[in-house]
C-alpha positions as a Markdown table, in Angstrom:
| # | Residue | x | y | z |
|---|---|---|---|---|
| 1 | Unk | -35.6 | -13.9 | 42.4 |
| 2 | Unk | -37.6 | -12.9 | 38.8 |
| 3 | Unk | -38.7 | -9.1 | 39.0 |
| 4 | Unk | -42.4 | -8.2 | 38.5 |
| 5 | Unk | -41.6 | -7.5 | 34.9 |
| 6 | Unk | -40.4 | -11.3 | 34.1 |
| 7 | Unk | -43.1 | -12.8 | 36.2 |
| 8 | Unk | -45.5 | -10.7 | 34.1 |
| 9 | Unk | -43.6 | -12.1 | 30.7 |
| 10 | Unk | -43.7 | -15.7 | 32.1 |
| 11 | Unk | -47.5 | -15.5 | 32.8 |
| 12 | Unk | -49.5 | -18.0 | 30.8 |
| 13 | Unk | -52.2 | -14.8 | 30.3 |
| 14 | Unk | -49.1 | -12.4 | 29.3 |
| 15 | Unk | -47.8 | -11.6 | 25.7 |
| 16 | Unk | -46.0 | -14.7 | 24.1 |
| 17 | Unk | -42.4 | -13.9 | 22.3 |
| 18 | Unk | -41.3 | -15.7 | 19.5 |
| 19 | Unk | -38.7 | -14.9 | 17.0 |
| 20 | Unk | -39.5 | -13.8 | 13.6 |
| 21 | Unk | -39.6 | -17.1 | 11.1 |
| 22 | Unk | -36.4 | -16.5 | 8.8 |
| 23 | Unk | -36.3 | -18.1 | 5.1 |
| 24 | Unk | -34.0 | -21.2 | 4.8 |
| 25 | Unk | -30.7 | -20.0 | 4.0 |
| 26 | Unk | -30.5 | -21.6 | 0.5 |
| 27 | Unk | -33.5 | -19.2 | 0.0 |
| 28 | Unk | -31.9 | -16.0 | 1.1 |
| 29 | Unk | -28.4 | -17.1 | -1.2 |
| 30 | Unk | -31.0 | -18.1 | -4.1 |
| 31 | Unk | -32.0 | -14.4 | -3.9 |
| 32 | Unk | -28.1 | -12.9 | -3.7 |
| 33 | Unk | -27.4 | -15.1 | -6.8 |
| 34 | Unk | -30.0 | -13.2 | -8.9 |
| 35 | Unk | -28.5 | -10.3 | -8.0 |
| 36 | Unk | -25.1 | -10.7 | -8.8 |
| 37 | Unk | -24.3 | -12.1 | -12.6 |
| 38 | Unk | -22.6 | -15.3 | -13.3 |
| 39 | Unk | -19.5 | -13.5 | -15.2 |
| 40 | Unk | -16.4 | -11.8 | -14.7 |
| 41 | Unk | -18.0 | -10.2 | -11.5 |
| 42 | Unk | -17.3 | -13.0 | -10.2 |
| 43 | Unk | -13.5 | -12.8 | -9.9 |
| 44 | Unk | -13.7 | -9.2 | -9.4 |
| 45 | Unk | -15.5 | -9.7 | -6.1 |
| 46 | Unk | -12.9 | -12.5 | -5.1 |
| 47 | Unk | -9.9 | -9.4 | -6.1 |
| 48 | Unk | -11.5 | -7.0 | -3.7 |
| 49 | Unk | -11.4 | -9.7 | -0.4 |
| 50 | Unk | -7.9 | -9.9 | -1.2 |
| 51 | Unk | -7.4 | -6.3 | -1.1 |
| 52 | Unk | -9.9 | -5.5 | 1.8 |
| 53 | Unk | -7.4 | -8.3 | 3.4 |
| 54 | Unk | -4.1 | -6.1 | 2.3 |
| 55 | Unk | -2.6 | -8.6 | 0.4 |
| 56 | Unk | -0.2 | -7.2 | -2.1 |
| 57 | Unk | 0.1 | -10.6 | -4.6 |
| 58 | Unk | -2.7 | -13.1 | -6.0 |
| 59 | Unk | -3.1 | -16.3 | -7.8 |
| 60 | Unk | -6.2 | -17.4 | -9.6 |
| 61 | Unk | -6.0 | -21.5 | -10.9 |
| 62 | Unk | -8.2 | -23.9 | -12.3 |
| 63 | Unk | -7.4 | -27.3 | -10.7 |
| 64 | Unk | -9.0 | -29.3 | -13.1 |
| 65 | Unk | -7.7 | -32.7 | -11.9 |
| 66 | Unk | -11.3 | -35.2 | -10.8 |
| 67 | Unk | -10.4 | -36.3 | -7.3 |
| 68 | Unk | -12.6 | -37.6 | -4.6 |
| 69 | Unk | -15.4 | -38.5 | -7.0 |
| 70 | Unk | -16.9 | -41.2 | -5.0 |
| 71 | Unk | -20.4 | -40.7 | -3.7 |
| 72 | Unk | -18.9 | -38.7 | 0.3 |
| 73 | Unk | -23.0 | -39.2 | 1.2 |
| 74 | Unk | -22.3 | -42.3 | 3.1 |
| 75 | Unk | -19.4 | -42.9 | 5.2 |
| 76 | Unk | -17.3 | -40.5 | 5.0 |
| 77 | Unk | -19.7 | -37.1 | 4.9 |
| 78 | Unk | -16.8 | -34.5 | 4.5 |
| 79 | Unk | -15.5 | -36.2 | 1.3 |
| 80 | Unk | -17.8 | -34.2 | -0.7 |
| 81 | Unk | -16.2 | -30.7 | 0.5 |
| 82 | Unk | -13.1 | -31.7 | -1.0 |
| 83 | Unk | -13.7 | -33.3 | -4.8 |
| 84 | Unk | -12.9 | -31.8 | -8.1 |
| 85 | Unk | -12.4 | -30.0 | -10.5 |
| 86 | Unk | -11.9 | -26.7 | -8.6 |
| 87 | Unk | -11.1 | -22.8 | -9.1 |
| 88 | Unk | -9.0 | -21.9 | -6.3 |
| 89 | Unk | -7.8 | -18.4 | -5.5 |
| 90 | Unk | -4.5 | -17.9 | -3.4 |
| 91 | Unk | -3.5 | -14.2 | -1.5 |
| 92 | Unk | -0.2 | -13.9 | 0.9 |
| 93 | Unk | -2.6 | -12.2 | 4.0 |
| 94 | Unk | -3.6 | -14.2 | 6.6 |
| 95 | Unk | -7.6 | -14.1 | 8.1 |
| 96 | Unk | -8.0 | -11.9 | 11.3 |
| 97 | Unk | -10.5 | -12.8 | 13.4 |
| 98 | Unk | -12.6 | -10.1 | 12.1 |
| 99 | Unk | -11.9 | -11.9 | 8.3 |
| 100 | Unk | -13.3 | -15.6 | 10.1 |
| 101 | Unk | -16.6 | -13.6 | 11.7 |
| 102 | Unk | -17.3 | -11.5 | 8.3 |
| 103 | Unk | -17.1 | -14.6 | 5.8 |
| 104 | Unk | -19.8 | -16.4 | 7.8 |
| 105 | Unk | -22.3 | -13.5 | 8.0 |
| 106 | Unk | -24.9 | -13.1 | 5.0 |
| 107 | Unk | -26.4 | -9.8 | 4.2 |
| 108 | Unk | -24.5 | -8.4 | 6.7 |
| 109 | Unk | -20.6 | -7.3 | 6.9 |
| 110 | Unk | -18.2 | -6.5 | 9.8 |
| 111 | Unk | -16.6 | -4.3 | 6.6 |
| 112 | Unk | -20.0 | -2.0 | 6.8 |
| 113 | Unk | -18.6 | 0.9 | 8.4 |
| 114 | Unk | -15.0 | 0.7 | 7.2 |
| 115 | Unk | -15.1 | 3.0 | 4.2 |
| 116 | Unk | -11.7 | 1.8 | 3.3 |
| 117 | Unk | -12.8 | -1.6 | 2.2 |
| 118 | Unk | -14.3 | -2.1 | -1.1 |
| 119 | Unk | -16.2 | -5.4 | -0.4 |
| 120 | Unk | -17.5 | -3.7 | 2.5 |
| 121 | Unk | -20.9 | -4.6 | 2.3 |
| 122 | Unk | -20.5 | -8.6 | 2.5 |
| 123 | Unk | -22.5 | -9.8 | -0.6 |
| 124 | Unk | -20.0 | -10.0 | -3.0 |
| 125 | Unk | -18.1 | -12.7 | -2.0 |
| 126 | Unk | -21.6 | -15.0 | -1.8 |
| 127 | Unk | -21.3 | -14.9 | -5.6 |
| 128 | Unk | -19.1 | -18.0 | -5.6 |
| 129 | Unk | -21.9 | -20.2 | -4.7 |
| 130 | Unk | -22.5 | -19.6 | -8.9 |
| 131 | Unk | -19.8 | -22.1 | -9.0 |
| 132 | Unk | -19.9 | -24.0 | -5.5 |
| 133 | Unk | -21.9 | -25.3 | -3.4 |
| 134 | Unk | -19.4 | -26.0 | -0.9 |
| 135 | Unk | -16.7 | -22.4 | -0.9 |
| 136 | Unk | -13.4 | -23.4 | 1.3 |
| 137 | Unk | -11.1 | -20.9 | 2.9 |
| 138 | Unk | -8.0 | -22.1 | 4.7 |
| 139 | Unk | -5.7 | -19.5 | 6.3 |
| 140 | Unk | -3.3 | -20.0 | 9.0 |
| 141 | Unk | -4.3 | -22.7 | 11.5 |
| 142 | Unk | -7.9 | -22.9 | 10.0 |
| 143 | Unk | -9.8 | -24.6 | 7.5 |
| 144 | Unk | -13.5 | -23.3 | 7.3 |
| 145 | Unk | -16.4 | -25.1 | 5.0 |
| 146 | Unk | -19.9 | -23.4 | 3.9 |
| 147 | Unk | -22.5 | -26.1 | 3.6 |
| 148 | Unk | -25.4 | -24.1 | 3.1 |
| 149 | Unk | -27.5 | -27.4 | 2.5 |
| 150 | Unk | -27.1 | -28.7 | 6.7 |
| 151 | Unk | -30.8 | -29.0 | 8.0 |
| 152 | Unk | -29.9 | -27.2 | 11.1 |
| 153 | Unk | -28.5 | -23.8 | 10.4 |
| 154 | Unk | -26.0 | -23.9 | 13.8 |
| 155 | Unk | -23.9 | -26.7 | 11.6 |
| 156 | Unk | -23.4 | -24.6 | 8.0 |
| 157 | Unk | -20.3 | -23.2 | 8.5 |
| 158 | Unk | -17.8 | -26.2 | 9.5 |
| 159 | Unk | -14.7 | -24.7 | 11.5 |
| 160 | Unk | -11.1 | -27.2 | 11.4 |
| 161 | Unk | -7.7 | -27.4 | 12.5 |
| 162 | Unk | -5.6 | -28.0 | 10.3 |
| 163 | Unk | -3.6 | -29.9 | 12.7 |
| 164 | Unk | -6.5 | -31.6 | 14.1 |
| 165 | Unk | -8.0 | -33.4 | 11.0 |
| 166 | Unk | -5.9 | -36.5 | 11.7 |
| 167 | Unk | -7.4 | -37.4 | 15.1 |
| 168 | Unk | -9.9 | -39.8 | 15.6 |
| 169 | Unk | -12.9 | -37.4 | 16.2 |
| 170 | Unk | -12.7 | -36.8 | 12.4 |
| 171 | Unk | -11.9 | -40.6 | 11.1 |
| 172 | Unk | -16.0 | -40.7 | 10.8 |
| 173 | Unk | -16.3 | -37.7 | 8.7 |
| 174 | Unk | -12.7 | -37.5 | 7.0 |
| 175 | Unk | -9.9 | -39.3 | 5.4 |
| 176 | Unk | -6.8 | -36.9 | 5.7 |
| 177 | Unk | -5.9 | -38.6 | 2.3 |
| 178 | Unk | -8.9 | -36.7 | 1.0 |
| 179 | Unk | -7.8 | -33.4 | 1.6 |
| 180 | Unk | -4.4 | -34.1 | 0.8 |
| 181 | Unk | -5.4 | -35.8 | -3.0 |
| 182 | Unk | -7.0 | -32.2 | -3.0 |
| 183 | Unk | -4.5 | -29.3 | -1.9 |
| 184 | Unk | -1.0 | -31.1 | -1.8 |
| 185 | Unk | 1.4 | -29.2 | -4.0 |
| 186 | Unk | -1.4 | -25.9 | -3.8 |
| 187 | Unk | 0.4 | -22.7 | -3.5 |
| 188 | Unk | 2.3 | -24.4 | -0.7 |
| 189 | Unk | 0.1 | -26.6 | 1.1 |
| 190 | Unk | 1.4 | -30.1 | 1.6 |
| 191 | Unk | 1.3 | -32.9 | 4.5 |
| 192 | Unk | 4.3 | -30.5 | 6.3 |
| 193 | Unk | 1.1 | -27.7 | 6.4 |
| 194 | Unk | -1.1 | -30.5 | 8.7 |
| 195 | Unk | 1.8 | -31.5 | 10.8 |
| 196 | Unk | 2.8 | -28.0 | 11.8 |
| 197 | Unk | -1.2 | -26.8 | 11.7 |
| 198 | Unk | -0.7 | -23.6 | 9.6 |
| 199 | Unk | -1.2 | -22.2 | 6.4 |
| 200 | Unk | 1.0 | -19.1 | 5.6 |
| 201 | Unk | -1.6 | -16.6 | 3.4 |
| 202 | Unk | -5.2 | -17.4 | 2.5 |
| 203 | Unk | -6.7 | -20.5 | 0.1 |
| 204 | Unk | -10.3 | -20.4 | -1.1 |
| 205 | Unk | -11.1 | -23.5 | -3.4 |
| 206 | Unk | -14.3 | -23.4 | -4.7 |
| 207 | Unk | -15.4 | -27.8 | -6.0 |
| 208 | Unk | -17.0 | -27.0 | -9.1 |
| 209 | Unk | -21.2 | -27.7 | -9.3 |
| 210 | Unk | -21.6 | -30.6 | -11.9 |
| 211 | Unk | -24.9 | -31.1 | -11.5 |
| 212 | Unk | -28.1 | -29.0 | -10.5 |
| 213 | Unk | -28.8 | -29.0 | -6.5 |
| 214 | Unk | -31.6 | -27.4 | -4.3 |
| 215 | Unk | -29.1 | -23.9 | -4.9 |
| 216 | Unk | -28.7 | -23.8 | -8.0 |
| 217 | Unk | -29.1 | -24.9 | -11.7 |
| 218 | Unk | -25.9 | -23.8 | -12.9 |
| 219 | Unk | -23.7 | -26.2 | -13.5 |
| 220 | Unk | -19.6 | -25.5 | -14.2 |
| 221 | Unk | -17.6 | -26.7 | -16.2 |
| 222 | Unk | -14.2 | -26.1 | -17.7 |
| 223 | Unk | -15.5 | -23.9 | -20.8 |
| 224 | Unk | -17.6 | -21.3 | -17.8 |
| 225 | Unk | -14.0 | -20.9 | -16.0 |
| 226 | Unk | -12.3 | -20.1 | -19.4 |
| 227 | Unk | -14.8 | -17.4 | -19.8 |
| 228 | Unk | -14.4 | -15.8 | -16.6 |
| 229 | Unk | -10.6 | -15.8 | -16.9 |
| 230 | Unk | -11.8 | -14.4 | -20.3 |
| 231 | Unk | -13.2 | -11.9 | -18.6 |
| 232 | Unk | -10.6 | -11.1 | -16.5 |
| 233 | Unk | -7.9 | -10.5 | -18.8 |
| 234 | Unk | -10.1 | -8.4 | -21.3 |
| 235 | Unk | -10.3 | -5.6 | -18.4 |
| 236 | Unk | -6.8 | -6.9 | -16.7 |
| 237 | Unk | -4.8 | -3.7 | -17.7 |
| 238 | Unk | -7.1 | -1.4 | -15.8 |
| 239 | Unk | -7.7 | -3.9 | -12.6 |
| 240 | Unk | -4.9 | -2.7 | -10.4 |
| 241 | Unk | -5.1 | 1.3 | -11.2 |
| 242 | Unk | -7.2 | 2.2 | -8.2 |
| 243 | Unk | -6.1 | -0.1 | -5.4 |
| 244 | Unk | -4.3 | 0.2 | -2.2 |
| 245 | Unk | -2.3 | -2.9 | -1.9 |
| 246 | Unk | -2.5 | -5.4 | -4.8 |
| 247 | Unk | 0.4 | -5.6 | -6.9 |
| 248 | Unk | 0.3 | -8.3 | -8.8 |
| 249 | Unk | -2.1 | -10.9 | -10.0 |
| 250 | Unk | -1.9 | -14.3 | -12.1 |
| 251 | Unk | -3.8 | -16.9 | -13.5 |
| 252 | Unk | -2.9 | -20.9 | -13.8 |
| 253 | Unk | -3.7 | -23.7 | -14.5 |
| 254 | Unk | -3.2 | -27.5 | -13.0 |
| 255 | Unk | -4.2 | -30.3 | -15.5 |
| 256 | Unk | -5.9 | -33.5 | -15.2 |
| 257 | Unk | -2.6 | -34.8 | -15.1 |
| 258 | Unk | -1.7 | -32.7 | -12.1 |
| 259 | Unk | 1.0 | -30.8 | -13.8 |
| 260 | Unk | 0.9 | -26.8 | -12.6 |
| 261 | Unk | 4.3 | -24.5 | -11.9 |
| 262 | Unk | 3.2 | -21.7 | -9.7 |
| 263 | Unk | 5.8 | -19.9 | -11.5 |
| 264 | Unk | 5.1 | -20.1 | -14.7 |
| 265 | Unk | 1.7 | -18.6 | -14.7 |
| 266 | Unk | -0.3 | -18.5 | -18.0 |
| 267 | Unk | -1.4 | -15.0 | -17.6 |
| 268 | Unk | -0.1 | -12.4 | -15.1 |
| 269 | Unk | -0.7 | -8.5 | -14.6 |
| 270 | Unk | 1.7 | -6.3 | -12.7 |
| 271 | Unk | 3.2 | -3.2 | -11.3 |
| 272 | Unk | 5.9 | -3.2 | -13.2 |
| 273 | Unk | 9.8 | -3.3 | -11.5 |
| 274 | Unk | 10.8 | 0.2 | -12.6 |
| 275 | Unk | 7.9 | 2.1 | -10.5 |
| 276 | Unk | 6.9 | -0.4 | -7.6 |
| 277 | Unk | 8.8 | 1.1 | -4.6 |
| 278 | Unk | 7.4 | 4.4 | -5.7 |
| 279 | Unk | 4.1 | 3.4 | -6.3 |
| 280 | Unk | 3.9 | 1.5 | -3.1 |
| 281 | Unk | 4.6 | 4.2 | -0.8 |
| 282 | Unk | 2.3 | 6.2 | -2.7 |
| 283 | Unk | -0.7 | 4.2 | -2.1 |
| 284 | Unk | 0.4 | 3.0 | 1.9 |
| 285 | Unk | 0.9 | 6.5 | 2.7 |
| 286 | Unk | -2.8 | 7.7 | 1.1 |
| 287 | Unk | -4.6 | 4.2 | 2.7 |
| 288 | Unk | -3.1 | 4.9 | 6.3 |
| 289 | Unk | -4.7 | 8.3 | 6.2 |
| 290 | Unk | -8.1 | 7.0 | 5.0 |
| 291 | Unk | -7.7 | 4.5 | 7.6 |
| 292 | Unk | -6.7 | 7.5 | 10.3 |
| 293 | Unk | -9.7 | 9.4 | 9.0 |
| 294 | Unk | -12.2 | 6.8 | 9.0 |
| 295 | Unk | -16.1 | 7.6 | 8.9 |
| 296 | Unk | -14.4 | 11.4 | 9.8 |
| 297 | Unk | -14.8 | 14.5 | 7.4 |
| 298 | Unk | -10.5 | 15.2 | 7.4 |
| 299 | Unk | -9.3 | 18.2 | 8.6 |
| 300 | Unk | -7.7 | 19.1 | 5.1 |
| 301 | Unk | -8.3 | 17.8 | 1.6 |
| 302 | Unk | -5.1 | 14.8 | 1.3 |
| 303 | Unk | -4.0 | 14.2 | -2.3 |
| 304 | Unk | -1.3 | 12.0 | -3.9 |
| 305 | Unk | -0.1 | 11.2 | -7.4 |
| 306 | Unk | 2.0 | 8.9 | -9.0 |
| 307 | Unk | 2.5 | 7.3 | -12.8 |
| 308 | Unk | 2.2 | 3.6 | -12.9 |
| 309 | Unk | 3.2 | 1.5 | -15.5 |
| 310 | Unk | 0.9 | -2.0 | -15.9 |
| 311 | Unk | 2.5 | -5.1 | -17.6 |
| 312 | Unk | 0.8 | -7.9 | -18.8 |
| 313 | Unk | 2.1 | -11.1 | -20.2 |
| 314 | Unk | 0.2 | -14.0 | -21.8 |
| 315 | Unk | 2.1 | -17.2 | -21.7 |
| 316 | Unk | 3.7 | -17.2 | -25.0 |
| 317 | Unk | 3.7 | -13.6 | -25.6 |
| 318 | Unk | 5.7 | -10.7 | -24.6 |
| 319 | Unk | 4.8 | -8.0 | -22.0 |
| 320 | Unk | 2.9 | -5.8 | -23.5 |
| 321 | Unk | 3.0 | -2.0 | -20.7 |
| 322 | Unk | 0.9 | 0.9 | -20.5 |
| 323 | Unk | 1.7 | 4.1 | -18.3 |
| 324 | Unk | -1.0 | 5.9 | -16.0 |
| 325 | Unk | -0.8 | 8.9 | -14.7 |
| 326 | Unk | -3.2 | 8.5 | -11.0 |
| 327 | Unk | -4.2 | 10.8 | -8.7 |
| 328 | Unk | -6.1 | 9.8 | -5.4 |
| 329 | Unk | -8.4 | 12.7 | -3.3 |
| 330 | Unk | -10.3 | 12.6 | 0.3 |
| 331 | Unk | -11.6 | 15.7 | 0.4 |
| 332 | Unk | -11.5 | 17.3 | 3.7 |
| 333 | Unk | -11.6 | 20.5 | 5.8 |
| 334 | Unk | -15.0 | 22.7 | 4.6 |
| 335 | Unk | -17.4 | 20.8 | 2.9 |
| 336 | Unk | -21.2 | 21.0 | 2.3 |
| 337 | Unk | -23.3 | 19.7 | 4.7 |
| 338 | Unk | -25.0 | 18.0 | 2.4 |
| 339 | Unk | -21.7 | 15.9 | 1.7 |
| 340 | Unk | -20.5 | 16.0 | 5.2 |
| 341 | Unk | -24.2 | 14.2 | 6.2 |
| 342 | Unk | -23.6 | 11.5 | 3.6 |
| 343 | Unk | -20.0 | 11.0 | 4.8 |
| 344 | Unk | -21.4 | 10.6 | 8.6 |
| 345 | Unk | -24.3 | 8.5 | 7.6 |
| 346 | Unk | -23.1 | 4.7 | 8.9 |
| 347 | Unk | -26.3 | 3.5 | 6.9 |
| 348 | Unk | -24.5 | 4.4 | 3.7 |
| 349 | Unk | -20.5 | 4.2 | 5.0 |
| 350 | Unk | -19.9 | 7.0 | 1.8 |
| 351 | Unk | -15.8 | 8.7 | 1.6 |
| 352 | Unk | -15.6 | 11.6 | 0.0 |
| 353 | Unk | -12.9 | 10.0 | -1.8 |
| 354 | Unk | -12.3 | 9.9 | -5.8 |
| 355 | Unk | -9.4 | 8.5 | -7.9 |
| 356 | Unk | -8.5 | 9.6 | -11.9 |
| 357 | Unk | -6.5 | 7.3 | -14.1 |
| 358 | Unk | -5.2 | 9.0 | -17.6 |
| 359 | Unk | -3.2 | 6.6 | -19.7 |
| 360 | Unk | -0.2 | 8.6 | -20.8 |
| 361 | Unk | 0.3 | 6.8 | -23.9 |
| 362 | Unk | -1.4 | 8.4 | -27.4 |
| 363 | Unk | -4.6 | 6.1 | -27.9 |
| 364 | Unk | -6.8 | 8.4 | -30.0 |
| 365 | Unk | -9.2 | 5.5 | -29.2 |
| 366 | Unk | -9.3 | 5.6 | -25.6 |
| 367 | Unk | -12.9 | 6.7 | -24.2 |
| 368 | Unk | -12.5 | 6.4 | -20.9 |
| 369 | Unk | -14.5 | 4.4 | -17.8 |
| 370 | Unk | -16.3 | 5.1 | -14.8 |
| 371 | Unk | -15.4 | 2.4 | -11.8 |
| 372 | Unk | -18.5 | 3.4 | -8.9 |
């Protein structure tokens, strides 16, 4: 039986609800894009997912093999989500179910409150659509597609098992040839990854834009991913300093003629050998207790240092090193309340955490740098 109250509501002389009118969603990304550059950002953002996932090793590479070019508009619809060229980004964590609910949020983050994360705020990663139109993430038994161009918003995000795409309710929207002409041979992926219906890590593989669309006028090409691996090496050396879990990160590179070794990467940057175990504990033992302490003012100031030595190698050069010396703070027991109110605040999710890097080398050139 309805109460008075709903009765009331469902009066044709009571108030009327509606729901306020949101944007179209191509709209709301046009407006994230002009916030966030089209540059080296862009791969920065895509470094801290892997390390808000606590992955410890990363793989960047341009697939610039052209497969699946036939118009996917008739026919076949999904063929579209899985042509190329591509940049695709590979980490050895898997997606929690927490990972699957944040990636398909906009302007919101299930990392907001988790002052650990660096990406914590959810934008970051929507950056990509500078070089996609159709971002792909497969990890474990999953493979999820953002088509932010579906009329009806309750169809963008396209959810897939992997050992599903062979049955018949997908024959109208997918060739299985067409996703394998796309990620065989990728960091692992191959027709064995359908047939058991898991993915060990995380793949994002972001089909480049050739052409202007309702999103965006920016169109990709090989020269635009050069720059923003460019980018990345430029500031390489210092990328690693002030994370938790990353260890080591590389570049590479699959030709038109479909020739890539995942092991002989064109670019890498590392912990190196000689101070890894050390530096490891380190860092897990200082991210459990920001974990432990959370949105929490800590009952005592926790401190840890270490020296770290970074190698980098270009593929026909020699590792080139540099030493650190880092310290990492989360400053605890009596604060001001004016930091202990900024520290509570969930609208702002602050830490009052810092990190110093001095490079122990003589560089009478060095200036120094402020990461915020």
């Amino acid at each position: 039986m309805a109460s008075s109250e709903e009765s009331e509501d469902s009066s044709e002389d009571g108030p009327q609800y509606n729901s306020i009118k949101q944007p179209p969603l191509i709209n709301q990304l046009k407006k994230i894009l002009d916030e966030y550059p089209d540059d080296g950002q862009i791969l920065k953002e895509i470094i801290q997912n892997a390390e808000d996932a606590e992955a410890s090793q990363m793989k960047i590479l341009f697939d610039e093999r052209i497969v699946n070019t036939e118009d996917g508009t008739k026919g076949k619809r999904f063929k579209k989500y899985f042509k190329g060229p591509a940049l695709c980004v590979y980490n050895n964590a898997n997606f929690t179910k927490e990972d699957w609910e944040g990636i398909q949020m906009i302007n919101s983050s299930v990392k907001e409150f988790d002052p650990v994360k660096i990406g914590r705020f959810g934008l970051g990663f929507k950056s990509v659509f500078h070089i996609t139109d159709y971002p792909m993430i497969i990890s474990g038994n999953t493979l999820l597609v953002l088509d932010p161009h579906q009329k009806n918003s309750t169809r963008v995000c396209i959810n897939m098992k992997l050992n599903k795409l062979h049955t018949c309710k997908y024959m109208k929207l997918l060739d299985v040839s067409y996703c394998l002409n796309a990620l065989d041979g990728l960091f692992g992926f191959s027709q064995g990854t359908l047939d058991s219906g898991d993915f060990d890590g995380t793949l994002f593989r972001f089909p480049l834009r050739e052409q202007k669309t309702n999103l965006s006028d920016n169109v990709y090409d090989k020269e635009k991913i050069l720059d923003l691996f460019n980018a990345f090496q430029a500031e390489a050396s210092v990328e690693l300093l002030f994370l938790k879990c990353l260890e080591k990160i590389e570049l590479c590179f699959k030709d038109e003629d479909g020739f890539y070794t995942s092991d002989e990467p064109f670019f890498t940057v590392g912990i190196t050998d000689n101070c890894l175990n050390q530096v490891r504990e380190r860092r897990s033992k200082f991210h459990s207790h920001m974990k432990s302490v959370g949105l929490n003012i800590a009952d005592e100031t926790m401190m840890t240092t270490f020296n770290v030595t970074i190698g980098t190698k270009a593929e026909l050069g020699d590792m080139t090193e540099q030493s650190w010396f880092v310290l990492h703070c989360l400053k605890g027991g009596n604060v001001s309340k004016e930091l202990a109110d900024l520290s509570k605040d969930e609208s702002l999710s602050y830490s009052p955490y810092v990190s110093i890097a001095v490079p122990m080398d003589k560089d009478q050139d060095f200036k120094g740098h402020v990461f915020v």
